[in-house]
Short mmCIF file of C-alpha atoms in Angstrom, two decimals:
data_model
loop_
_atom_site.label_atom_id
_atom_site.label_comp_id
_atom_site.label_asym_id
_atom_site.label_seq_id
_atom_site.Cartn_x
_atom_site.Cartn_y
_atom_site.Cartn_z
CA ALA T 1 -0.01 -0.29 -0.15
CA ILE T 2 1.12 3.53 -0.37
CA VAL T 3 1.17 4.00 3.10
CA ASP T 4 3.42 1.22 3.36
CA ALA T 5 5.94 2.46 0.65
CA LEU T 6 6.77 5.92 2.90
CA GLY T 7 10.06 6.76 3.39
CA PRO T 8 11.22 9.02 6.23
CA HIS T 9 11.43 12.26 3.95
CA ASP T 10 7.78 11.62 2.29
CA ALA T 11 4.39 12.84 2.49
CA HIS T 12 1.04 11.57 1.17
CA ILE T 13 -1.76 14.13 0.82
CA ILE T 14 -5.12 13.24 0.39
CA VAL T 15 -7.53 16.30 -0.67
CA ASP T 16 -11.11 16.87 -0.75
CA PHE T 17 -13.30 19.74 -0.66
CA LYS T 18 -16.00 19.75 1.45
CA MET T 19 -20.04 20.10 -0.02
CA LYS T 20 -20.29 23.17 1.22
CA TRP T 21 -20.42 24.23 5.03
CA LEU T 22 -23.57 26.20 5.81
CA PRO T 23 -23.15 29.02 8.59
CA LEU T 24 -24.41 28.52 11.70
CA GLU T 25 -25.81 31.31 14.31
CA PHE T 26 -26.39 30.61 18.06
CA ARG T 27 -29.62 32.30 17.79
CA GLU T 28 -31.01 32.09 13.93
CA LYS T 29 -34.29 33.45 12.71
CA GLN T 30 -36.30 31.08 10.52
CA ASN T 31 -36.40 33.30 7.41
CA ASP T 32 -32.67 33.58 7.99
CA PHE T 33 -31.75 29.67 6.92
CA PHE T 34 -33.46 29.86 3.68
CA GLY T 35 -31.24 31.01 0.69
CA LYS T 36 -27.84 30.42 2.46
CA ARG T 37 -24.55 30.33 0.45
CA GLY T 38 -21.89 28.25 2.02
CA ASN T 39 -18.26 28.71 2.74
CA SER T 40 -15.47 26.10 0.24
CA TRP T 41 -13.52 24.28 2.85
CA HIS T 42 -10.76 22.75 1.15
CA GLY T 43 -9.43 19.30 3.44
CA VAL T 44 -6.04 17.78 3.66
CA ALA T 45 -5.02 14.90 5.17
CA VAL T 46 -0.91 14.65 5.53
CA ILE T 47 0.41 11.15 6.46
CA LEU T 48 3.79 10.71 7.27
CA LYS T 49 6.13 7.85 8.52
CA ARG T 50 8.43 8.34 11.49
CA ASP T 51 10.45 5.20 12.86
CA GLY T 52 8.30 3.14 11.52
CA GLU T 53 5.20 4.72 13.01
CA ILE T 54 2.63 6.54 10.97
CA ASP T 55 1.66 9.93 11.59
CA ILE T 56 -1.70 11.92 10.48
CA TYR T 57 -2.33 15.57 10.58
CA TYR T 58 -4.76 17.85 9.30
CA ILE T 59 -4.61 21.15 7.31
CA ASP T 60 -8.50 22.98 7.00
CA GLN T 61 -8.25 25.24 4.14
CA ILE T 62 -11.41 28.21 4.49
CA ILE T 63 -11.68 29.86 1.65
CA ASP T 64 -11.89 33.51 2.36
CA ASN T 65 -13.20 35.40 -0.42
CA ASP T 66 -14.76 32.78 -3.15
CA ASP T 67 -17.37 30.14 -2.87
CA LYS T 68 -16.01 28.45 -6.32
CA GLN T 69 -14.75 25.29 -5.69
CA ASP T 70 -12.50 25.19 -9.62
CA ALA T 71 -9.00 24.89 -11.02
CA PHE T 72 -8.19 28.10 -9.77
CA ALA T 73 -9.06 27.09 -5.89
CA VAL T 74 -7.43 23.96 -5.72
CA GLY T 75 -3.95 25.49 -7.02
CA SER T 76 -4.01 27.83 -4.54
CA CYS T 77 -4.84 25.51 -1.99
CA LEU T 78 -2.46 23.27 -3.15
CA GLU T 79 0.17 26.27 -2.92
CA ALA T 80 -0.45 26.63 0.32
CA VAL T 81 -0.07 23.38 1.63
CA LEU T 82 3.24 22.42 0.42
CA LEU T 83 4.93 26.07 1.90
CA ASP T 84 2.62 24.77 5.29
CA ILE T 85 4.55 21.41 4.74
CA LYS T 86 7.84 22.72 4.41
CA LEU T 87 7.44 25.14 7.43
CA LYS T 88 6.04 22.68 9.59
CA PHE T 89 7.58 18.60 8.13
CA PRO T 90 10.78 20.44 7.06
CA PHE T 91 12.39 16.43 6.86
CA VAL T 92 9.94 15.99 4.26
CA LYS T 93 11.43 16.00 0.48
CA ARG T 94 8.87 14.14 -1.64
CA VAL T 95 4.95 14.31 -1.92
CA SER T 96 2.45 11.95 -3.32
CA LEU T 97 -1.36 13.53 -3.86
CA GLN T 98 -4.47 11.72 -3.75
CA SER T 99 -7.60 13.22 -5.16
CA ASP T 100 -10.80 12.47 -5.88
CA ASN T 101 -12.18 12.63 -9.79
CA ALA T 102 -13.92 15.82 -8.95
CA ASN T 103 -13.50 18.28 -11.99
CA CYS T 104 -11.34 20.71 -10.41
CA TYR T 105 -8.83 17.67 -9.53
CA ALA T 106 -8.92 16.31 -12.42
CA SER T 107 -8.41 18.47 -15.95
CA ASN T 108 -4.87 17.98 -17.61
CA VAL T 109 -4.41 21.35 -16.90
CA ASP T 110 -4.63 20.68 -13.07
CA VAL T 111 -2.25 17.67 -13.29
CA GLY T 112 0.52 20.06 -14.72
CA LEU T 113 -0.58 22.73 -12.31
CA VAL T 114 -0.07 20.16 -9.39
CA PHE T 115 3.60 19.28 -10.59
CA ALA T 116 5.08 22.97 -11.47
CA LEU T 117 3.70 23.97 -8.01
CA GLY T 118 6.15 21.01 -6.56
CA VAL T 119 8.77 21.91 -8.53
CA LYS T 120 8.62 25.59 -7.48
CA HIS T 121 8.37 25.16 -3.93
CA GLY T 122 10.72 22.19 -3.84
CA LEU T 123 8.31 19.70 -2.64
CA PRO T 124 8.50 17.40 -5.89
CA ILE T 125 5.23 15.58 -6.38
CA VAL T 126 6.10 11.88 -7.28
CA ARG T 127 2.61 10.55 -7.48
CA PHE T 128 -0.53 11.95 -8.61
CA ILE T 129 -3.65 9.25 -7.60
CA ASN T 130 -6.97 9.97 -8.85
CA ASN T 131 -9.69 8.24 -7.28
CA GLU T 132 -13.07 7.79 -8.71
CA ALA T 133 -15.48 10.40 -7.55
CA GLY T 134 -16.09 9.39 -3.70
CA GLU T 135 -13.91 7.21 -3.19
CA GLY T 136 -10.29 7.09 -1.68
CA LYS T 137 -10.30 9.65 0.62
CA ASP T 138 -12.18 8.66 3.85
CA LEU T 139 -10.15 10.41 5.90
CA VAL T 140 -10.45 13.34 5.08
CA ASP T 141 -14.47 12.92 5.20
CA GLN T 142 -14.19 11.61 8.75
CA HIS T 143 -12.06 14.79 9.61
CA PHE T 144 -14.42 17.02 8.07
CA GLY T 145 -17.23 15.11 10.11
CA VAL T 146 -15.27 15.82 13.54
CA CYS T 147 -14.83 19.17 12.90
CA GLY T 148 -18.79 19.56 11.95
CA ARG T 149 -19.42 18.34 15.47
CA TYR T 150 -16.57 20.74 16.97
CA LEU T 151 -18.45 23.53 15.17
CA ARG T 152 -21.61 22.62 16.66
CA LEU T 153 -20.12 23.04 20.07
CA PHE T 154 -18.57 26.07 19.25
CA VAL T 155 -22.09 27.07 18.50
CA ALA T 156 -23.97 25.73 21.42
CA SER T 157 -21.04 27.76 23.39
CA GLY T 158 -23.21 31.03 22.07
CA LYS T 159 -21.07 32.19 19.50
CA ASP T 160 -21.67 32.58 15.62
CA CYS T 161 -20.01 30.36 12.83
CA ALA T 162 -21.35 32.29 9.49
CA SER T 163 -18.66 33.71 7.71
CA PRO T 164 -14.99 32.11 6.89
CA GLN T 165 -13.21 33.76 9.94
CA GLN T 166 -16.03 32.20 12.10
CA VAL T 167 -15.50 28.99 10.28
CA VAL T 168 -11.24 29.74 11.57
CA GLU T 169 -12.25 30.67 15.02
CA GLY T 170 -14.43 27.85 16.03
CA LEU T 171 -11.90 24.91 14.47
CA ARG T 172 -9.14 27.11 16.77
CA TRP T 173 -11.61 27.30 19.55
CA ARG T 174 -10.08 26.01 22.92
CA GLY T 175 -6.80 24.94 21.04
CA GLY T 176 -8.84 23.26 18.17
CA LEU T 177 -8.82 19.23 17.17
CA HIS T 178 -5.68 17.45 17.54
CA HIS T 179 -2.74 17.41 14.83
CA SER T 180 -4.98 19.76 13.02
CA PHE T 181 -4.38 23.16 11.64
CA CYS T 182 -6.96 25.92 10.00
CA TYR T 183 -6.26 28.79 7.97
CA LEU T 184 -8.07 31.45 5.91
CA VAL T 185 -7.26 31.29 1.93
CA THR T 186 -7.82 34.25 0.27
CA LEU T 187 -7.92 33.65 -3.23
CA ASN T 188 -5.80 36.24 -5.42
CA ASP T 189 -8.74 36.87 -8.87
CA LYS T 190 -6.18 38.83 -10.70
CA LEU T 191 -3.77 35.75 -10.64
CA ALA T 192 -6.55 33.48 -12.44
CA ASP T 193 -6.56 35.75 -15.88
CA GLN T 194 -2.91 35.03 -16.23
#
């Protein structure tokens, strides 16, 4: 299996978009519920093998200024993940990437972008696995479920979780979830046109 083949300088990352995070408010009027727009949430599981032991870390990327889940959002999120891996896990020198076959991950442009970003940041992508949609990303889906329960506790404590900033605040509440990192990703629309 992929995890068994990981060396001490390898990381295997699994990426997925959460459907959409619908805003939650501590006190919400019924008419405010209808017509809500969700926040884009990109999740990443980073799997490492150190001293023969498997470590799994999660990165939650909440997109601040856009609700699209397209190739540009994937590229921006993936670039942030690679920079984060270099910072938090400097021993990692190569990465394998796994996603589902959703359009935002599967186009030829995206595949080329993925490999180019790896080269640009000194973390070559040595393998890119595209599973069928809905398969092979159970770790990230499970993490989304845990995060959803955690955010509902945050809201039950009297806080709102409606904006992307409040989602990040909620995920960091009380020190956040174990082995999890969370941040806002702001997409620069001007770069998308280049």
